[in-house]
Each structure stands twice: as structure tokens, then as C-alpha cells.
Short mmCIF file of C-alpha atoms in Angstrom, two decimals:
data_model
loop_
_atom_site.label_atom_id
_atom_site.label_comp_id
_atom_site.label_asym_id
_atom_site.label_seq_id
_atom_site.Cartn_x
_atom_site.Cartn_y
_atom_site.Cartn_z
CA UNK L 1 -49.63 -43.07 -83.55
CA UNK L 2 -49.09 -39.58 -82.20
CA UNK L 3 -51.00 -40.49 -79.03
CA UNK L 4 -48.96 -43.69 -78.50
CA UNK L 5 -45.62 -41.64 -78.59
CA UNK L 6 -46.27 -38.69 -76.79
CA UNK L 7 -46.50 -41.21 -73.40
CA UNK L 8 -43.35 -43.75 -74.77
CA UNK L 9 -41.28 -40.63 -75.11
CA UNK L 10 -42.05 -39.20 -71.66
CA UNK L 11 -41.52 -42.76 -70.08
CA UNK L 12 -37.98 -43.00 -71.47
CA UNK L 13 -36.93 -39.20 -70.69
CA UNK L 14 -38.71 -39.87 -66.86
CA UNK L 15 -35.78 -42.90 -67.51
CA UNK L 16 -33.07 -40.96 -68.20
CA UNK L 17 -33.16 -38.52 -65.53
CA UNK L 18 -33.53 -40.96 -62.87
CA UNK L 19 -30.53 -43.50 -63.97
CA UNK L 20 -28.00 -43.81 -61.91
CA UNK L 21 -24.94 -44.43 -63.02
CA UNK L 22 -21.66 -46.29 -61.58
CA UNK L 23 -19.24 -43.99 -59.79
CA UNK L 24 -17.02 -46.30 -58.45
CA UNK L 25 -16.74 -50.31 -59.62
CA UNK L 26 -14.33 -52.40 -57.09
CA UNK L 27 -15.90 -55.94 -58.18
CA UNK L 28 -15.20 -58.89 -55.59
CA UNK L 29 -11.89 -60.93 -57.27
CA UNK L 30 -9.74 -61.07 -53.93
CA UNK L 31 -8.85 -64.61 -52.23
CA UNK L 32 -9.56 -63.10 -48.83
CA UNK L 33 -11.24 -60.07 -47.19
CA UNK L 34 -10.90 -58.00 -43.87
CA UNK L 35 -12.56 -58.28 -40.99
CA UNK L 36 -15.56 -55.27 -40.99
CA UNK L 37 -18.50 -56.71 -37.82
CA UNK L 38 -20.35 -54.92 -34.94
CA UNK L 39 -21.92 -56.67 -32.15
CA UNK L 40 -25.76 -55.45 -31.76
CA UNK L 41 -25.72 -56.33 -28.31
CA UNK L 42 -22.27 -54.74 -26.85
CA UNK L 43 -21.93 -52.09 -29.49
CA UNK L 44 -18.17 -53.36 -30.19
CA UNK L 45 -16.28 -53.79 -33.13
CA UNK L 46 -13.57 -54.10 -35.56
CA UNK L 47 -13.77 -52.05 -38.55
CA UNK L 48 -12.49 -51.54 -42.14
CA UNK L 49 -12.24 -48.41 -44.41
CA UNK L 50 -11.43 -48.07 -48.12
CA UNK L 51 -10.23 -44.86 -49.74
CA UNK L 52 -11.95 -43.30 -52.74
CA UNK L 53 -11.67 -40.39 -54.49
CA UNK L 54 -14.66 -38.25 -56.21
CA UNK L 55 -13.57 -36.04 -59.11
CA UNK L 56 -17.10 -34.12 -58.88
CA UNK L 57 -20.19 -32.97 -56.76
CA UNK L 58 -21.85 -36.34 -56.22
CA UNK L 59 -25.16 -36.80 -55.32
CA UNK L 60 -24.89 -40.84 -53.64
CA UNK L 61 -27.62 -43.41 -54.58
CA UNK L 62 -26.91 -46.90 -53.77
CA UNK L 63 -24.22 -49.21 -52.83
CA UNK L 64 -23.36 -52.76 -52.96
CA UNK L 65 -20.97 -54.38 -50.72
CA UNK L 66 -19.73 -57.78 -51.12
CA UNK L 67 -17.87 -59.76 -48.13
CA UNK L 68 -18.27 -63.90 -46.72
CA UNK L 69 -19.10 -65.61 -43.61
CA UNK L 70 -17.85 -69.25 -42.49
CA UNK L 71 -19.14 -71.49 -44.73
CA UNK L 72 -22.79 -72.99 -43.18
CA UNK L 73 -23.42 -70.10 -41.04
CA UNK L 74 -27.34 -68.80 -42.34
CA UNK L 75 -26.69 -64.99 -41.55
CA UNK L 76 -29.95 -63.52 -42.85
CA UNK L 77 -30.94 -65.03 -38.55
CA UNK L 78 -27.99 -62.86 -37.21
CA UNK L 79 -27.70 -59.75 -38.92
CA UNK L 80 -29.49 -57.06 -37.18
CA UNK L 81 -28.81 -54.64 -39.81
CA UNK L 82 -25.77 -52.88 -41.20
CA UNK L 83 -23.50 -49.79 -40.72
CA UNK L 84 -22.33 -47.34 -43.96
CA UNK L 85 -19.85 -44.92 -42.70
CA UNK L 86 -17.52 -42.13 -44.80
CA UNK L 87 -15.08 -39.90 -43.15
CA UNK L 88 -12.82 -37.30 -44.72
CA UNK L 89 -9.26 -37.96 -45.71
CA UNK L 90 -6.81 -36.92 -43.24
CA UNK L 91 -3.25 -37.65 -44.51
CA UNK L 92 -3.65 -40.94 -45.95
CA UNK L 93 -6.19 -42.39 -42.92
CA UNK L 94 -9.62 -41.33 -41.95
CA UNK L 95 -10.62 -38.36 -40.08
CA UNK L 96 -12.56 -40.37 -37.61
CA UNK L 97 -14.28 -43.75 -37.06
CA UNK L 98 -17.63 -45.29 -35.92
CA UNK L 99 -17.01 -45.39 -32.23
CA UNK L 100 -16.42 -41.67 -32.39
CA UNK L 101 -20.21 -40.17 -33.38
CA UNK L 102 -20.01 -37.39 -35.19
CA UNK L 103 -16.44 -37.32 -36.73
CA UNK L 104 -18.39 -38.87 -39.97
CA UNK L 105 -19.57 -37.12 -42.74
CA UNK L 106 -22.01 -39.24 -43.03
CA UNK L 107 -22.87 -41.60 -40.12
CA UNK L 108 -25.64 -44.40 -41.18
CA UNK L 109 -25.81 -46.77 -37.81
CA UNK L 110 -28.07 -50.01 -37.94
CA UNK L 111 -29.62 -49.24 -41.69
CA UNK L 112 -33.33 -51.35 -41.51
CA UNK L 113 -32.75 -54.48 -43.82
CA UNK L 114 -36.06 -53.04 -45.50
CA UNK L 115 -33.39 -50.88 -47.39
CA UNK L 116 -31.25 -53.16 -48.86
CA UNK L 117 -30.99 -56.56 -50.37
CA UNK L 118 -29.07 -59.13 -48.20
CA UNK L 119 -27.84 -61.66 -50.53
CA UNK L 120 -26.45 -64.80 -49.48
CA UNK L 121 -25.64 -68.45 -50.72
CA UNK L 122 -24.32 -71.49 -49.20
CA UNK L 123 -20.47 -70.45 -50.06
CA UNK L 124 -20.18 -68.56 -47.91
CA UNK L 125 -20.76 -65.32 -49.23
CA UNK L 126 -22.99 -62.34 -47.77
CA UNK L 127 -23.61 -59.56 -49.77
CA UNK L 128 -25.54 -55.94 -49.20
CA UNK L 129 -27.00 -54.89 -52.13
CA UNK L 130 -28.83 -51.57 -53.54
CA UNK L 131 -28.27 -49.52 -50.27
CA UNK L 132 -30.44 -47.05 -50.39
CA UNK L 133 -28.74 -44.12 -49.07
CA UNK L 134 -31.03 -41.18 -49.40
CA UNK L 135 -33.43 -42.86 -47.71
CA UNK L 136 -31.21 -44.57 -44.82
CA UNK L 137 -30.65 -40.91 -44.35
CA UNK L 138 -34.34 -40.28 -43.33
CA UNK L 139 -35.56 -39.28 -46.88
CA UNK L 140 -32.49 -36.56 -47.41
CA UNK L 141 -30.30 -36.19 -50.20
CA UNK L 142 -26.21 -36.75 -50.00
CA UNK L 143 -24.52 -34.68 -51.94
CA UNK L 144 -20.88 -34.61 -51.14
CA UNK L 145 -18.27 -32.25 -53.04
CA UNK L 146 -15.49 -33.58 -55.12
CA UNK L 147 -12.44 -34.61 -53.13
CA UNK L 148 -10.99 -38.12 -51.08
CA UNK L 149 -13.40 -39.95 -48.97
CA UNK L 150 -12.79 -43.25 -46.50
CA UNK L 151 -15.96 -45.47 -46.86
CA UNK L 152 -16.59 -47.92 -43.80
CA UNK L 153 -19.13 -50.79 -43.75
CA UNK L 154 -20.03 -53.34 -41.24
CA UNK L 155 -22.28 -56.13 -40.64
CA UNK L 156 -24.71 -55.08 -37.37
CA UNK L 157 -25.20 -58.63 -36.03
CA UNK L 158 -26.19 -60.73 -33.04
CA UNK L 159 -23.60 -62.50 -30.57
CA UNK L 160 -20.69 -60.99 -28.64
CA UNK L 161 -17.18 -60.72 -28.58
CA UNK L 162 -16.90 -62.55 -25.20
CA UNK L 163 -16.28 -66.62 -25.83
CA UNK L 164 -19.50 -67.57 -24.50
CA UNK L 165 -21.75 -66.02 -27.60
CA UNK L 166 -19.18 -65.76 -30.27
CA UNK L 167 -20.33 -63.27 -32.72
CA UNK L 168 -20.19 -64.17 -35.92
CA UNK L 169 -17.67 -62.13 -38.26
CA UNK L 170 -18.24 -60.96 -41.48
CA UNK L 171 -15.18 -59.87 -43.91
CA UNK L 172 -15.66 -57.65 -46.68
CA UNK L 173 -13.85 -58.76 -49.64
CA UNK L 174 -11.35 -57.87 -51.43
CA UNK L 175 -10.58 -56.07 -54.77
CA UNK L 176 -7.79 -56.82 -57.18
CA UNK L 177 -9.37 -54.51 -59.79
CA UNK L 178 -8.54 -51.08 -58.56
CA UNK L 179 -5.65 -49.45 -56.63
CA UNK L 180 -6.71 -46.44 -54.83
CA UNK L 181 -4.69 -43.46 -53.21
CA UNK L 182 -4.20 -45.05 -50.26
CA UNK L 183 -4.13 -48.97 -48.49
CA UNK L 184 -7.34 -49.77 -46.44
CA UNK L 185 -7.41 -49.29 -43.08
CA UNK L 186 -8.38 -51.16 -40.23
CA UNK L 187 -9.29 -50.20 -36.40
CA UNK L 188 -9.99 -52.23 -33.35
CA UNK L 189 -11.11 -49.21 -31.27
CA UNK L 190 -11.44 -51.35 -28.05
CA UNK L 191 -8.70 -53.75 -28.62
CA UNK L 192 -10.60 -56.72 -28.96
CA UNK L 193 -8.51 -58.74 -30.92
CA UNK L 194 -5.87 -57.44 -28.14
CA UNK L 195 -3.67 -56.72 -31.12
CA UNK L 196 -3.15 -52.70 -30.26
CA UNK L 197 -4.66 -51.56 -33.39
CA UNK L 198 -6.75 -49.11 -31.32
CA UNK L 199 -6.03 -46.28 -34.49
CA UNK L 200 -6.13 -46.98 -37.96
CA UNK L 201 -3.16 -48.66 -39.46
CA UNK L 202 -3.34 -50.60 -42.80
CA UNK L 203 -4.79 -53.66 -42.89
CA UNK L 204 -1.65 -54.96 -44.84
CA UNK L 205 0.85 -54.72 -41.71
CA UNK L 206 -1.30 -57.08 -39.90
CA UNK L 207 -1.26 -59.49 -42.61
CA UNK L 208 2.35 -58.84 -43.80
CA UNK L 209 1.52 -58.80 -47.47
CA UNK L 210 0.18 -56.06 -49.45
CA UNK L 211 -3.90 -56.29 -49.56
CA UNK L 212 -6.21 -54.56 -52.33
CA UNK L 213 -8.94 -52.41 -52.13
CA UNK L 214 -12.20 -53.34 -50.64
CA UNK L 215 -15.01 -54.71 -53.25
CA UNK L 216 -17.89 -52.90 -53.42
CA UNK L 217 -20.08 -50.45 -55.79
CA UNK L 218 -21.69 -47.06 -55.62
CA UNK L 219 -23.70 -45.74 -57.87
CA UNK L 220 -24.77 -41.51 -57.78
CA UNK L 221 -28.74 -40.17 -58.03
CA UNK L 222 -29.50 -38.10 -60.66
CA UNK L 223 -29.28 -34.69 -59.51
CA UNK L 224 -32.69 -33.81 -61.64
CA UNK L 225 -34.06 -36.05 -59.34
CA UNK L 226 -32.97 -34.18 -56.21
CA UNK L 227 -34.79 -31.07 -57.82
CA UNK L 228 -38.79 -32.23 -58.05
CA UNK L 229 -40.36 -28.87 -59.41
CA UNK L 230 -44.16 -30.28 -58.82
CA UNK L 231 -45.65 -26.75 -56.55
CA UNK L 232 -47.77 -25.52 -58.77
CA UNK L 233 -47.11 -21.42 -59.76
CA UNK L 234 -43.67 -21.53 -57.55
CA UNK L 235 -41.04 -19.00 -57.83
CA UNK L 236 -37.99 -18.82 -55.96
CA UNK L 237 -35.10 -16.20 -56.43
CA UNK L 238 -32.60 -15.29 -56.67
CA UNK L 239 -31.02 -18.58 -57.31
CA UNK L 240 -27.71 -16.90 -56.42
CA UNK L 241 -28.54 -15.86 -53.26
CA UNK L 242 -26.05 -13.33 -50.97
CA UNK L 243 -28.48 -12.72 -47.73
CA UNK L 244 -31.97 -13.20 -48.55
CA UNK L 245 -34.29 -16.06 -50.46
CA UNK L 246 -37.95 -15.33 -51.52
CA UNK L 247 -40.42 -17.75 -51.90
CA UNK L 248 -43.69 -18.04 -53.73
CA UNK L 249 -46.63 -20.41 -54.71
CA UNK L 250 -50.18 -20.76 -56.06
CA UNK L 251 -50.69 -22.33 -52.36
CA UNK L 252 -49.83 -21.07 -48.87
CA UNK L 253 -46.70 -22.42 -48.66
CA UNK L 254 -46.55 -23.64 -44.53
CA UNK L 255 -42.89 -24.82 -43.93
CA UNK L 256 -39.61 -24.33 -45.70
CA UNK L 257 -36.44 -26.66 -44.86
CA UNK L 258 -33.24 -26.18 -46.09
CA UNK L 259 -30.55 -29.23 -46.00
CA UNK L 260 -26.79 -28.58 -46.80
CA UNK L 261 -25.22 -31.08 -49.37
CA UNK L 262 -24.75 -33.73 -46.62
CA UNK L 263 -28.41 -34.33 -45.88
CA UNK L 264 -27.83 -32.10 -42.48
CA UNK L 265 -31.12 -29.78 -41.70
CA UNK L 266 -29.17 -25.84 -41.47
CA UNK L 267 -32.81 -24.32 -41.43
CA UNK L 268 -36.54 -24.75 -40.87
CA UNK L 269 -38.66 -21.66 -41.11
CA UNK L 270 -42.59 -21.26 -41.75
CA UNK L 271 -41.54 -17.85 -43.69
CA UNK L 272 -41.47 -17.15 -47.37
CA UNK L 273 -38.46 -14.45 -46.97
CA UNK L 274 -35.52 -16.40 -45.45
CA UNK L 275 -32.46 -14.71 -44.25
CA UNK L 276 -29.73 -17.01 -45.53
CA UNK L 277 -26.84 -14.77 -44.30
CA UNK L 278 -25.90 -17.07 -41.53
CA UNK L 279 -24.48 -20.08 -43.67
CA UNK L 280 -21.93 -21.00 -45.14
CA UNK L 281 -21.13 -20.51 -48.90
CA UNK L 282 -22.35 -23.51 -51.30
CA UNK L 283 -25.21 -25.38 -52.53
CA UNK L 284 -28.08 -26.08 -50.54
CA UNK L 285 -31.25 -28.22 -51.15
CA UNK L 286 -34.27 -26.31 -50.30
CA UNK L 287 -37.71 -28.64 -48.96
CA UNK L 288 -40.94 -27.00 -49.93
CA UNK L 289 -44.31 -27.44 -47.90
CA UNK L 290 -47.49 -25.82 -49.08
CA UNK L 291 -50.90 -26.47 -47.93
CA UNK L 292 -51.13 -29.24 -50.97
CA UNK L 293 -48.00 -30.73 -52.60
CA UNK L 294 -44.25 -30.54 -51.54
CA UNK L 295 -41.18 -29.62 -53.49
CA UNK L 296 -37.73 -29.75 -53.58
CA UNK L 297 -35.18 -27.25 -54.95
CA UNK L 298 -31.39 -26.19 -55.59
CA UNK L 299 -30.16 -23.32 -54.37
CA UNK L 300 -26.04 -21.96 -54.21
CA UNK L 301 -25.47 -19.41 -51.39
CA UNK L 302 -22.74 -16.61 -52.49
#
């Protein structure tokens, strides 16, 4: 008996430290949706953002996004991939958008259907399912801090906006559900609905009635999962660190790369004595390479 629970116990603590759990729930129980599509071939668009707000440091892990085609139309043949976008808040709109690189706090462009479930039916409706963000993000954690957020998705599909090779649009749907701080926003950065709405402006003044939220579903990674503690004999201190980090292991440790909570790369260094002076204050995630295995650690800079 004792060697049958010894492994059943480790299986279901392995469980509980990687569940995820749901850190925001907008299910899909709107009539309508809005308009959220990117042409793959003219790199065009109209896009969508809905506000959320995280009350903690949140490690993100994956997302589900629900929104419909025209009835008939077999997507899975025209969707090249999709687009996962979150900006700051910047009084009540968001502090950038997707033909603007790098206003994003996190910019995921043409995510590789490999990581994500498209799910579809004959209604009409076209779903993205377990987006897996660490890993759209090459293999790096994101961790953002607790505060408001804009999220932006859109399909990444074949087809144009010209009349010739209509693209095909995709809406994401709407949310009775929730209300959040502030009404989702839509932009048409090139104006080619030739409506004006070249700058975000809620989606509800285009329609003339109030719209809800957006539907959609994020769940957060366990942070013990960010933290894999697998080089054998490592040390690393101080874990509150003012200038300089020390490393050591069993093995010669070959590369070190430090990644702030955003999944950005601040540092690479072959050294075991890293001078963290230069950055910011805050937590970092710190990428371990020795000769055999490969770790990854938390760190807070003073």
C-alpha cells in the first residue's frame, strides 16, 4: 500500500501546482458581436478591445475567445492564424493599438494555429480556444502586475478589404454577464469602413445602443510552475537583490537569462556574478543554463 501512495500523492500535488485557474469568465450570451479581423495579405484591419481589470500579479495561461462568421463560411480554410493583443489603460481607452508595434504590453501577431484550438460548427460560430500564451510568447512567461488592462483579439485571415477578394469578417461576441470599468472599444486605424473611427471610440456610438463586454476567458499559470528548481546543487542569493546576483551549481552553469514580468529578455550573460544595478525595481524571472539541465527562477530586484 505504502508504495502505491507515495506515487498517487505526488501525481495529485504535481496537479495542484500546475492548475490553472479562471481569472476572468465573460461567457458568450450576447445577440451580436463586434467586428475584430485582419487581412493576412494587406495587413489591414478593424479591431476590438475589452477592458479588464487584475486585482493581483498574474502570471497568464490560456485564453478562449468566442466570436461567429456568416453562416456556411468553413473558416478553419481562411484563417491564417490569430492576433492576442493587451495595452495599458489610458483614461478609459487603450494606450495603443495593433497597427502601432510596440505600444502593447504584450504584442502576439499571427499566433501558429498549432497553439490553440479553432473550434467551429455550422452556426456560425468560430471559437479560439486554450491559447497558449507562454508559449505564443516564444517559451516566456507573462506575468503582468495588478492594475486595468485592454485585451484585443483578431482573426488573421485570408482575403482583402478591396471588393474583389472580400475578406471574410469575424465578430467576437458579446457578453451580457459582466460589466467592466469601461465600454469596449473599437478602431478602424485605416478607415476602411470609411466611418472616421481612425482612434478608439466605443463600439456602442456606432451602434447607438449600449453593447456589453466582449466574451471570452483567461485563465492564470501557476506561478510554482514558472519557478522549475530541477539544477541539481543550485544556489542563488540573495533573493532580494540591491546590485549584485550570485549564482551556483553542481554543473558549469554556461548562460544565464533574465526576463522581466512581461516575457521581455533585460539580460543575457555567460557569468555567475551578475550586476543587476541597471534595472528597474521588481520581479524578474531568471533562465538557468548549465552544461546538463536548465532552470528557471524568481528573483525581486530592490
Amino acid at each position: 500500500m505504502k508504495n502505491f501512495i507515495l506515487p498517487f500523492l505526488t501525481f495529485i500535488i504535481s496537479i495542484a501546482l500546475h492548475a490553472q485557474n479562471v481569472v476572468i469568465s465573460r461567457p458568450a450570451d450576447a445577440e451580436y458581436g463586434t467586428l475584430s479581423i485582419q487581412s493576412s495579405e494587406e495587413n489591414s484591419g478593424i479591431f476590438s478591445a475589452d477592458n479588464f481589470e487584475l486585482t493581483e500579479e498574474t502570471a497568464l495561461g490560456e485564453l478562449d475567445v468566442y466570436g461567429y462568421v456568416e453562416d456556411g463560411i468553413d473558416y478553419s480554410s481562411l484563417l491564417v492564424g490569430i492576433n492576442v493583443y493587451i495595452y495599458e489603460d489610458n483614461s478609459g481607452v487603450p494606450a495603443g493599438n495593433p497597427s502601432q508595434s510596440g505600444t502593447g504590453v504584450l504584442e502576439l501577431h499571427n499566433i501558429d494555429p498549432s497553439l490553440f484550438t479553432l473550434e467551429a460548427n455550422n452556426d456560425g460560430e468560430v471559437n479560439f480556444k486554450s491559447i497558449k500564451i507562454k508559449e505564443a510568447n516564444g517559451g516566456s512567461a507573462v506575468i503582468l502586475p495588478a492594475g486595468s488592462y485592454w485585451l484585443s483579439v483578431s482573426a488573421y485571415a485570408t482575403g482583402s478589404f478591396s471588393e474583389q477578394e472580400y475578406i471574410k469578417p469575424w465578430s467576437w461576441m458579446g457578453s451580457t454577464t459582466e460589466n467592466s470599468a469601461a465600454q469596449v472599444q473599437i478602431i478602424d486605424p485605416e478607415d476602411i469602413l470609411e466611418f472616421g473611427v481612425t482612434s478608439w471610440i466605443p463600439y456602442s456610438s456606432t451602434l447607438g445602443e449600449s453593447f456589453p463586454t466582449c466574451a471570452w476567458e483567461l485563465r492564470d499559470e501557476a506561478m510554482s510552475s514558472i519557478e522549475d528548481n530541477i539544477i541539481e546543487g543550485f544556489k542563488m542569493y540573495p533573493s532580494l537583490v540591491d546590485d549584485i546576483l550570485n549564482l551556483k551549481a553542481t554543473n558549469d552553469i554556461i548562460n544565464v537569462s533574465i526576463y522581466n514580468l512581461l516575457g521581455q529578455k533585460v539580460l543575457n550573460t555567460p557569468e555567475t556574478t551578475i550586476n543587476m544595478s541597471g534595472l528597474p525595481s521588481g520581479t524578474y524571472i531568471v533562465k538557468v543554463n548549465t552544461t546538463r539541465e536548465e532552470g528557471s527562477y524568481k528573483v525581486i530586484k530592490k
